[in-house]
PDB file of C-alpha atoms in Angstrom:
ATOM      1  CA  GLY I  21     140.125 162.671 175.176  1.00 54.00           C
ATOM      2  CA  ALA I  22     137.498 164.440 173.133  1.00 76.00           C
ATOM      3  CA  GLY I  23     134.886 161.737 173.567  1.00 91.00           C
ATOM      4  CA  VAL I  24     134.120 158.513 175.388  1.00 95.00           C
ATOM      5  CA  SER I  25     136.213 155.670 174.006  1.00 96.00           C
ATOM      6  CA  GLN I  26     135.214 152.010 174.263  1.00 97.00           C
ATOM      7  CA  THR I  27     137.352 149.036 173.351  1.00 97.00           C
ATOM      8  CA  PRO I  28     137.057 146.627 171.717  1.00 97.00           C
ATOM      9  CA  SER I  29     134.321 147.739 169.322  1.00 95.00           C
ATOM     10  CA  ASN I  30     133.421 144.109 168.675  1.00 96.00           C
ATOM     11  CA  LYS I  31     134.052 141.005 170.728  1.00 97.00           C
ATOM     12  CA  VAL I  32     133.129 137.432 169.873  1.00 98.00           C
ATOM     13  CA  THR I  33     133.642 134.879 172.615  1.00 97.00           C
ATOM     14  CA  GLU I  34     132.695 131.314 173.339  1.00 97.00           C
ATOM     15  CA  LYS I  35     130.116 130.416 175.938  1.00 97.00           C
ATOM     16  CA  GLY I  36     131.727 130.025 179.336  1.00 97.00           C
ATOM     17  CA  LYS I  37     134.672 132.352 178.658  1.00 98.00           C
ATOM     18  CA  TYR I  38     135.636 135.484 180.588  1.00 98.00           C
ATOM     19  CA  VAL I  39     135.572 138.912 178.905  1.00 98.00           C
ATOM     20  CA  GLU I  40     136.628 142.439 179.814  1.00 98.00           C
ATOM     21  CA  LEU I  41     135.206 145.555 178.212  1.00 98.00           C
ATOM     22  CA  ARG I  42     136.988 148.884 178.617  1.00 98.00           C
ATOM     23  CA  CYS I  43     135.659 152.428 178.832  1.00 98.00           C
ATOM     24  CA  ASP I  44     137.763 155.592 178.743  1.00 97.00           C
ATOM     25  CA  PRO I  45     135.541 158.554 179.704  1.00 96.00           C
ATOM     26  CA  ILE I  46     135.910 162.209 178.894  1.00 94.00           C
ATOM     27  CA  SER I  47     138.760 163.675 180.900  1.00 92.00           C
ATOM     28  CA  GLY I  48     137.509 165.260 184.108  1.00 89.00           C
ATOM     29  CA  HIS I  49     134.105 163.562 184.081  1.00 91.00           C
ATOM     30  CA  THR I  50     133.540 162.154 187.544  1.00 89.00           C
ATOM     31  CA  ALA I  51     130.413 160.152 186.744  1.00 90.00           C
ATOM     32  CA  LEU I  52     130.602 157.002 184.604  1.00 93.00           C
ATOM     33  CA  TYR I  53     127.767 154.684 183.606  1.00 94.00           C
ATOM     34  CA  TRP I  54     127.440 151.288 181.967  1.00 97.00           C
ATOM     35  CA  TYR I  55     124.326 150.328 180.016  1.00 97.00           C
ATOM     36  CA  ARG I  56     123.384 147.255 177.993  1.00 97.00           C
ATOM     37  CA  GLN I  57     121.308 147.431 174.825  1.00 96.00           C
ATOM     38  CA  SER I  58     119.653 144.411 173.235  1.00 94.00           C
ATOM     39  CA  LEU I  59     118.566 144.491 169.603  1.00 89.00           C
ATOM     40  CA  GLY I  60     115.583 146.741 169.010  1.00 87.00           C
ATOM     41  CA  GLN I  61     115.394 147.950 172.608  1.00 91.00           C
ATOM     42  CA  GLY I  62     116.481 150.979 174.572  1.00 94.00           C
ATOM     43  CA  PRO I  63     119.587 150.785 176.783  1.00 95.00           C
ATOM     44  CA  GLU I  64     119.184 149.322 180.262  1.00 95.00           C
ATOM     45  CA  PHE I  65     121.162 150.571 183.241  1.00 94.00           C
ATOM     46  CA  LEU I  66     123.864 148.332 184.711  1.00 96.00           C
ATOM     47  CA  ILE I  67     126.080 150.347 187.075  1.00 95.00           C
ATOM     48  CA  TYR I  68     127.038 153.917 187.953  1.00 92.00           C
ATOM     49  CA  PHE I  69     130.368 155.175 189.330  1.00 92.00           C
ATOM     50  CA  GLN I  70     130.953 158.458 191.084  1.00 89.00           C
ATOM     51  CA  GLY I  71     134.715 158.736 191.231  1.00 87.00           C
ATOM     52  CA  THR I  72     136.224 155.385 192.120  1.00 90.00           C
ATOM     53  CA  GLY I  73     133.243 153.921 193.908  1.00 88.00           C
ATOM     54  CA  ALA I  74     130.180 152.176 192.522  1.00 88.00           C
ATOM     55  CA  ALA I  75     127.368 154.446 193.690  1.00 85.00           C
ATOM     56  CA  ASP I  76     124.639 152.218 192.235  1.00 89.00           C
ATOM     57  CA  ASP I  77     125.101 148.670 190.936  1.00 92.00           C
ATOM     58  CA  SER I  78     121.436 147.704 191.081  1.00 91.00           C
ATOM     59  CA  GLY I  79     121.280 147.001 187.349  1.00 93.00           C
ATOM     60  CA  LEU I  80     123.900 144.261 187.265  1.00 96.00           C
ATOM     61  CA  PRO I  81     121.902 141.137 186.311  1.00 95.00           C
ATOM     62  CA  ASN I  82     123.818 138.655 188.497  1.00 95.00           C
ATOM     63  CA  ASP I  83     127.150 138.019 190.176  1.00 95.00           C
ATOM     64  CA  ARG I  84     128.825 137.064 186.900  1.00 97.00           C
ATOM     65  CA  PHE I  85     128.973 140.787 186.137  1.00 97.00           C
ATOM     66  CA  PHE I  86     131.434 143.087 187.874  1.00 96.00           C
ATOM     67  CA  ALA I  87     132.877 146.515 187.110  1.00 97.00           C
ATOM     68  CA  VAL I  88     135.777 148.543 188.474  1.00 96.00           C
ATOM     69  CA  ARG I  89     137.114 152.068 188.185  1.00 95.00           C
ATOM     70  CA  PRO I  90     140.247 151.974 190.354  1.00 93.00           C
ATOM     71  CA  GLU I  91     141.621 155.443 189.637  1.00 92.00           C
ATOM     72  CA  GLY I  92     138.382 157.267 188.937  1.00 89.00           C
ATOM     73  CA  SER I  93     138.955 157.409 185.197  1.00 93.00           C
ATOM     74  CA  VAL I  94     139.039 154.264 183.031  1.00 96.00           C
ATOM     75  CA  SER I  95     136.471 151.596 183.870  1.00 97.00           C
ATOM     76  CA  THR I  96     136.394 147.895 183.042  1.00 98.00           C
ATOM     77  CA  LEU I  97     133.241 145.784 182.879  1.00 98.00           C
ATOM     78  CA  LYS I  98     134.015 142.135 183.553  1.00 98.00           C
ATOM     79  CA  ILE I  99     131.758 139.208 182.671  1.00 98.00           C
ATOM     80  CA  GLN I 100     132.546 135.707 183.922  1.00 97.00           C
ATOM     81  CA  ARG I 101     131.262 132.435 182.477  1.00 97.00           C
ATOM     82  CA  THR I 102     129.577 134.221 179.572  1.00 98.00           C
ATOM     83  CA  GLU I 103     126.215 132.971 178.346  1.00 97.00           C
ATOM     84  CA  ARG I 104     124.526 133.444 174.960  1.00 96.00           C
ATOM     85  CA  GLY I 105     122.000 135.728 176.652  1.00 96.00           C
ATOM     86  CA  ASP I 106     124.816 138.156 177.459  1.00 97.00           C
ATOM     87  CA  SER I 107     125.072 139.021 173.757  1.00 97.00           C
ATOM     88  CA  ALA I 108     124.262 142.726 173.401  1.00 97.00           C
ATOM     89  CA  VAL I 109     125.846 146.122 172.866  1.00 96.00           C
ATOM     90  CA  TYR I 110     127.467 147.409 176.036  1.00 97.00           C
ATOM     91  CA  LEU I 111     127.438 151.197 176.199  1.00 97.00           C
ATOM     92  CA  CYS I 112     129.479 153.437 178.451  1.00 96.00           C
ATOM     93  CA  ALA I 113     128.682 157.078 179.197  1.00 94.00           C
ATOM     94  CA  SER I 114     130.223 159.828 181.274  1.00 92.00           C
ATOM     95  CA  SER I 115     128.920 163.042 182.752  1.00 89.00           C
ATOM     96  CA  SER I 116     130.427 166.037 184.510  1.00 85.00           C
ATOM     97  CA  GLY I 117     127.837 165.903 187.264  1.00 74.00           C
ATOM     98  CA  THR I 118     124.231 165.721 188.295  1.00 63.00           C
ATOM     99  CA  GLY I 119     121.970 167.433 185.800  1.00 60.00           C
ATOM    100  CA  ALA I 120     124.568 167.512 183.048  1.00 72.00           C
ATOM    101  CA  SER I 121     123.958 165.676 179.822  1.00 77.00           C
ATOM    102  CA  TYR I 122     125.477 162.281 179.178  1.00 83.00           C
ATOM    103  CA  THR I 123     128.084 161.587 176.505  1.00 89.00           C
ATOM    104  CA  PHE I 124     127.990 158.022 175.241  1.00 92.00           C
ATOM    105  CA  GLY I 125     130.689 155.949 173.631  1.00 94.00           C
ATOM    106  CA  SER I 126     130.108 153.927 170.455  1.00 93.00           C
ATOM    107  CA  GLY I 127     129.689 150.737 172.449  1.00 95.00           C
ATOM    108  CA  THR I 128     131.156 147.241 172.427  1.00 97.00           C
ATOM    109  CA  ARG I 129     129.136 144.648 170.537  1.00 96.00           C
ATOM    110  CA  LEU I 130     129.507 141.382 172.462  1.00 97.00           C
ATOM    111  CA  THR I 131     128.535 138.142 170.781  1.00 97.00           C
ATOM    112  CA  VAL I 132     128.624 134.912 172.762  1.00 97.00           C
ATOM    113  CA  VAL I 133     128.607 131.802 170.547  1.00 97.00           C
TER     114      VAL I 133
ATOM    115  CA  LYS P   4     109.202 151.817 188.958  1.00 86.00           C
ATOM    116  CA  GLN P   5     109.596 154.331 186.133  1.00 91.00           C
ATOM    117  CA  GLU P   6     108.462 153.152 182.705  1.00 95.00           C
ATOM    118  CA  VAL P   7     109.140 155.065 179.497  1.00 97.00           C
ATOM    119  CA  THR P   8     107.189 154.389 176.321  1.00 97.00           C
ATOM    120  CA  GLN P   9     107.765 155.675 172.811  1.00 97.00           C
ATOM    121  CA  ILE P  10     105.067 155.479 170.192  1.00 92.00           C
ATOM    122  CA  PRO P  11     105.221 154.776 167.324  1.00 92.00           C
ATOM    123  CA  ALA P  12     108.038 152.231 167.262  1.00 94.00           C
ATOM    124  CA  ALA P  13     108.713 153.079 163.627  1.00 95.00           C
ATOM    125  CA  LEU P  14     107.859 155.979 161.334  1.00 94.00           C
ATOM    126  CA  SER P  15     108.371 156.564 157.617  1.00 96.00           C
ATOM    127  CA  VAL P  16     107.834 159.992 156.030  1.00 96.00           C
ATOM    128  CA  PRO P  17     108.696 161.698 152.741  1.00 97.00           C
ATOM    129  CA  GLU P  18     111.458 164.278 152.779  1.00 97.00           C
ATOM    130  CA  GLY P  19     110.270 167.736 153.839  1.00 97.00           C
ATOM    131  CA  GLU P  20     107.537 166.600 156.206  1.00 97.00           C
ATOM    132  CA  ASN P  21     107.681 167.552 159.869  1.00 96.00           C
ATOM    133  CA  LEU P  22     108.354 164.715 162.318  1.00 96.00           C
ATOM    134  CA  VAL P  23     106.551 164.337 165.637  1.00 96.00           C
ATOM    135  CA  LEU P  24     107.961 161.780 168.074  1.00 97.00           C
ATOM    136  CA  ASN P  25     106.230 160.994 171.340  1.00 97.00           C
ATOM    137  CA  CYS P  26     107.591 159.906 174.707  1.00 98.00           C
ATOM    138  CA  SER P  27     105.564 159.163 177.827  1.00 98.00           C
ATOM    139  CA  PHE P  28     106.703 158.298 181.347  1.00 97.00           C
ATOM    140  CA  THR P  29     104.783 156.966 184.329  1.00 96.00           C
ATOM    141  CA  ASP P  30     106.502 158.763 187.235  1.00 92.00           C
ATOM    142  CA  SER P  31     106.455 162.573 186.975  1.00 92.00           C
ATOM    143  CA  ALA P  32     109.168 162.958 189.648  1.00 90.00           C
ATOM    144  CA  ILE P  33     111.942 163.502 187.143  1.00 91.00           C
ATOM    145  CA  TYR P  34     115.087 165.613 187.294  1.00 90.00           C
ATOM    146  CA  ASN P  35     115.395 166.003 183.551  1.00 91.00           C
ATOM    147  CA  LEU P  36     114.574 164.374 180.227  1.00 94.00           C
ATOM    148  CA  GLN P  37     117.006 163.855 177.384  1.00 94.00           C
ATOM    149  CA  TRP P  38     116.496 163.033 173.708  1.00 96.00           C
ATOM    150  CA  PHE P  39     119.142 161.003 171.900  1.00 95.00           C
ATOM    151  CA  ARG P  40     119.777 159.947 168.324  1.00 97.00           C
ATOM    152  CA  GLN P  41     121.277 156.548 167.492  1.00 95.00           C
ATOM    153  CA  ASP P  42     122.543 155.578 164.054  1.00 94.00           C
ATOM    154  CA  PRO P  43     122.810 151.859 163.174  1.00 87.00           C
ATOM    155  CA  GLY P  44     125.761 150.235 164.926  1.00 81.00           C
ATOM    156  CA  LYS P  45     126.665 153.438 166.719  1.00 84.00           C
ATOM    157  CA  GLY P  46     126.410 154.914 170.195  1.00 87.00           C
ATOM    158  CA  LEU P  47     123.959 157.583 171.308  1.00 92.00           C
ATOM    159  CA  THR P  48     124.269 161.257 170.440  1.00 92.00           C
ATOM    160  CA  SER P  49     122.604 163.723 172.802  1.00 91.00           C
ATOM    161  CA  LEU P  50     120.184 166.053 170.998  1.00 95.00           C
ATOM    162  CA  LEU P  51     118.357 168.024 173.673  1.00 95.00           C
ATOM    163  CA  LEU P  52     118.258 168.072 177.471  1.00 92.00           C
ATOM    164  CA  ILE P  53     115.217 169.533 179.220  1.00 94.00           C
ATOM    165  CA  GLN P  54     115.390 170.227 182.951  1.00 91.00           C
ATOM    166  CA  SER P  55     112.215 169.491 184.909  1.00 91.00           C
ATOM    167  CA  SER P  56     111.588 173.225 185.411  1.00 93.00           C
ATOM    168  CA  GLN P  57     111.656 173.896 181.660  1.00 95.00           C
ATOM    169  CA  ARG P  58     108.847 173.440 179.170  1.00 95.00           C
ATOM    170  CA  GLU P  59     110.870 173.236 175.971  1.00 96.00           C
ATOM    171  CA  GLN P  60     114.295 173.327 174.371  1.00 96.00           C
ATOM    172  CA  THR P  61     115.231 174.209 170.801  1.00 97.00           C
ATOM    173  CA  SER P  62     118.259 173.507 168.669  1.00 96.00           C
ATOM    174  CA  GLY P  63     118.097 174.319 164.960  1.00 97.00           C
ATOM    175  CA  ARG P  64     115.313 172.276 163.372  1.00 97.00           C
ATOM    176  CA  LEU P  65     114.721 170.376 166.620  1.00 97.00           C
ATOM    177  CA  ASN P  66     112.286 171.364 169.334  1.00 98.00           C
ATOM    178  CA  ALA P  67     111.451 169.287 172.400  1.00 97.00           C
ATOM    179  CA  SER P  68     108.595 170.022 174.764  1.00 97.00           C
ATOM    180  CA  LEU P  69     108.034 168.680 178.258  1.00 97.00           C
ATOM    181  CA  ASP P  70     104.756 168.384 180.158  1.00 96.00           C
ATOM    182  CA  LYS P  71     105.895 166.872 183.425  1.00 93.00           C
ATOM    183  CA  SER P  72     102.477 166.719 185.064  1.00 93.00           C
ATOM    184  CA  SER P  73     101.036 164.596 182.275  1.00 95.00           C
ATOM    185  CA  GLY P  74     104.231 162.587 181.838  1.00 96.00           C
ATOM    186  CA  ARG P  75     104.851 163.509 178.213  1.00 97.00           C
ATOM    187  CA  SER P  76     107.547 164.882 175.964  1.00 98.00           C
ATOM    188  CA  THR P  77     107.423 165.495 172.240  1.00 97.00           C
ATOM    189  CA  LEU P  78     110.327 165.896 169.843  1.00 97.00           C
ATOM    190  CA  TYR P  79     109.571 167.908 166.708  1.00 97.00           C
ATOM    191  CA  ILE P  80     111.893 167.833 163.732  1.00 97.00           C
ATOM    192  CA  ALA P  81     111.025 170.431 161.106  1.00 97.00           C
ATOM    193  CA  ALA P  82     111.456 169.910 157.368  1.00 97.00           C
ATOM    194  CA  SER P  83     112.854 166.399 157.640  1.00 97.00           C
ATOM    195  CA  GLN P  84     115.834 165.298 155.542  1.00 97.00           C
ATOM    196  CA  PRO P  85     117.096 161.810 154.609  1.00 97.00           C
ATOM    197  CA  GLY P  86     119.999 162.423 156.999  1.00 97.00           C
ATOM    198  CA  ASP P  87     117.494 162.518 159.871  1.00 97.00           C
ATOM    199  CA  SER P  88     116.921 158.783 159.405  1.00 97.00           C
ATOM    200  CA  ALA P  89     117.930 157.131 162.678  1.00 97.00           C
ATOM    201  CA  THR P  90     116.473 155.797 165.922  1.00 97.00           C
ATOM    202  CA  TYR P  91     115.417 158.444 168.425  1.00 98.00           C
ATOM    203  CA  LEU P  92     115.409 157.607 172.123  1.00 97.00           C
ATOM    204  CA  CYS P  93     114.106 159.528 175.096  1.00 97.00           C
ATOM    205  CA  ALA P  94     115.375 158.979 178.638  1.00 95.00           C
ATOM    206  CA  VAL P  95     114.418 160.351 182.045  1.00 94.00           C
ATOM    207  CA  ARG P  96     116.554 160.875 185.139  1.00 90.00           C
ATOM    208  CA  PRO P  97     114.811 160.477 188.520  1.00 86.00           C
ATOM    209  CA  LEU P  98     114.351 163.390 190.900  1.00 83.00           C
ATOM    210  CA  ILE P  99     114.800 161.430 194.082  1.00 71.00           C
ATOM    211  CA  LYS P 100     118.456 160.979 195.003  1.00 65.00           C
ATOM    212  CA  ALA P 101     117.788 157.545 196.466  1.00 57.00           C
ATOM    213  CA  ALA P 102     116.751 156.381 193.016  1.00 56.00           C
ATOM    214  CA  GLY P 103     120.237 157.108 191.753  1.00 61.00           C
ATOM    215  CA  ASN P 104     121.370 158.943 188.664  1.00 73.00           C
ATOM    216  CA  LYS P 105     120.494 156.247 186.173  1.00 84.00           C
ATOM    217  CA  LEU P 106     118.523 157.029 183.066  1.00 90.00           C
ATOM    218  CA  THR P 107     115.430 155.041 182.141  1.00 93.00           C
ATOM    219  CA  PHE P 108     115.081 154.771 178.373  1.00 96.00           C
ATOM    220  CA  GLY P 109     112.163 154.239 176.090  1.00 97.00           C
ATOM    221  CA  GLY P 110     112.372 151.629 173.363  1.00 96.00           C
ATOM    222  CA  GLY P 111     113.000 154.226 170.671  1.00 96.00           C
ATOM    223  CA  THR P 112     111.298 155.329 167.473  1.00 97.00           C
ATOM    224  CA  ARG P 113     112.974 154.206 164.250  1.00 96.00           C
ATOM    225  CA  VAL P 114     112.620 156.980 161.672  1.00 97.00           C
ATOM    226  CA  LEU P 115     113.047 156.679 157.904  1.00 97.00           C
ATOM    227  CA  VAL P 116     112.933 159.827 155.782  1.00 97.00           C
ATOM    228  CA  LYS P 117     112.477 158.932 152.131  1.00 97.00           C
ATOM    229  CA  PRO P 118     114.007 161.202 149.469  1.00 94.00           C
TER     230      PRO P 118
END
């Protein structure tokens, strides 16, 4: 597609539930990134994929968070046993390679009640 | 650990004034630095990308400078317009491959241009 697409744009879930957030990167972009942005702060890195593999998952806060990119295109961020502190905007970005600029999606606003 | 700081956190100017936004980073071993714009409830839009070997980049009314040795970048927006109102974020990518390709962001500067 022309840009990075993220679905859903908004998600409200109850504490303890499982959620999946989807990212569809720009066609042909091999690098895909997930970031999390809390209100009034800059985005914080979660995980980076090069192709199908997670090249760097050092930003995932704990083992409740997991992400996949099985075919090297669409990625899904999965959060188990959600907590109120998980509420944030989850941003996805893709890039054509090292040194190239990032293109971000509009984000998924997750609210855990 | 790389830390990126943006000062001020918020800025309000009358229409027509030039804007000067500052970004500082603690580790000068960067691959590049990128400036983004974020509108309320939206994702990030890339404005300018400066490679570590460059000193500045220009696009229309926007000019970004980079002084890697002192750990600073400045975004200048000439003749500001109400449509420039947004949050501006800077982010650095590390030089060392072992540090990964992740960007480290500053907290942003929230800009309001009053008509």
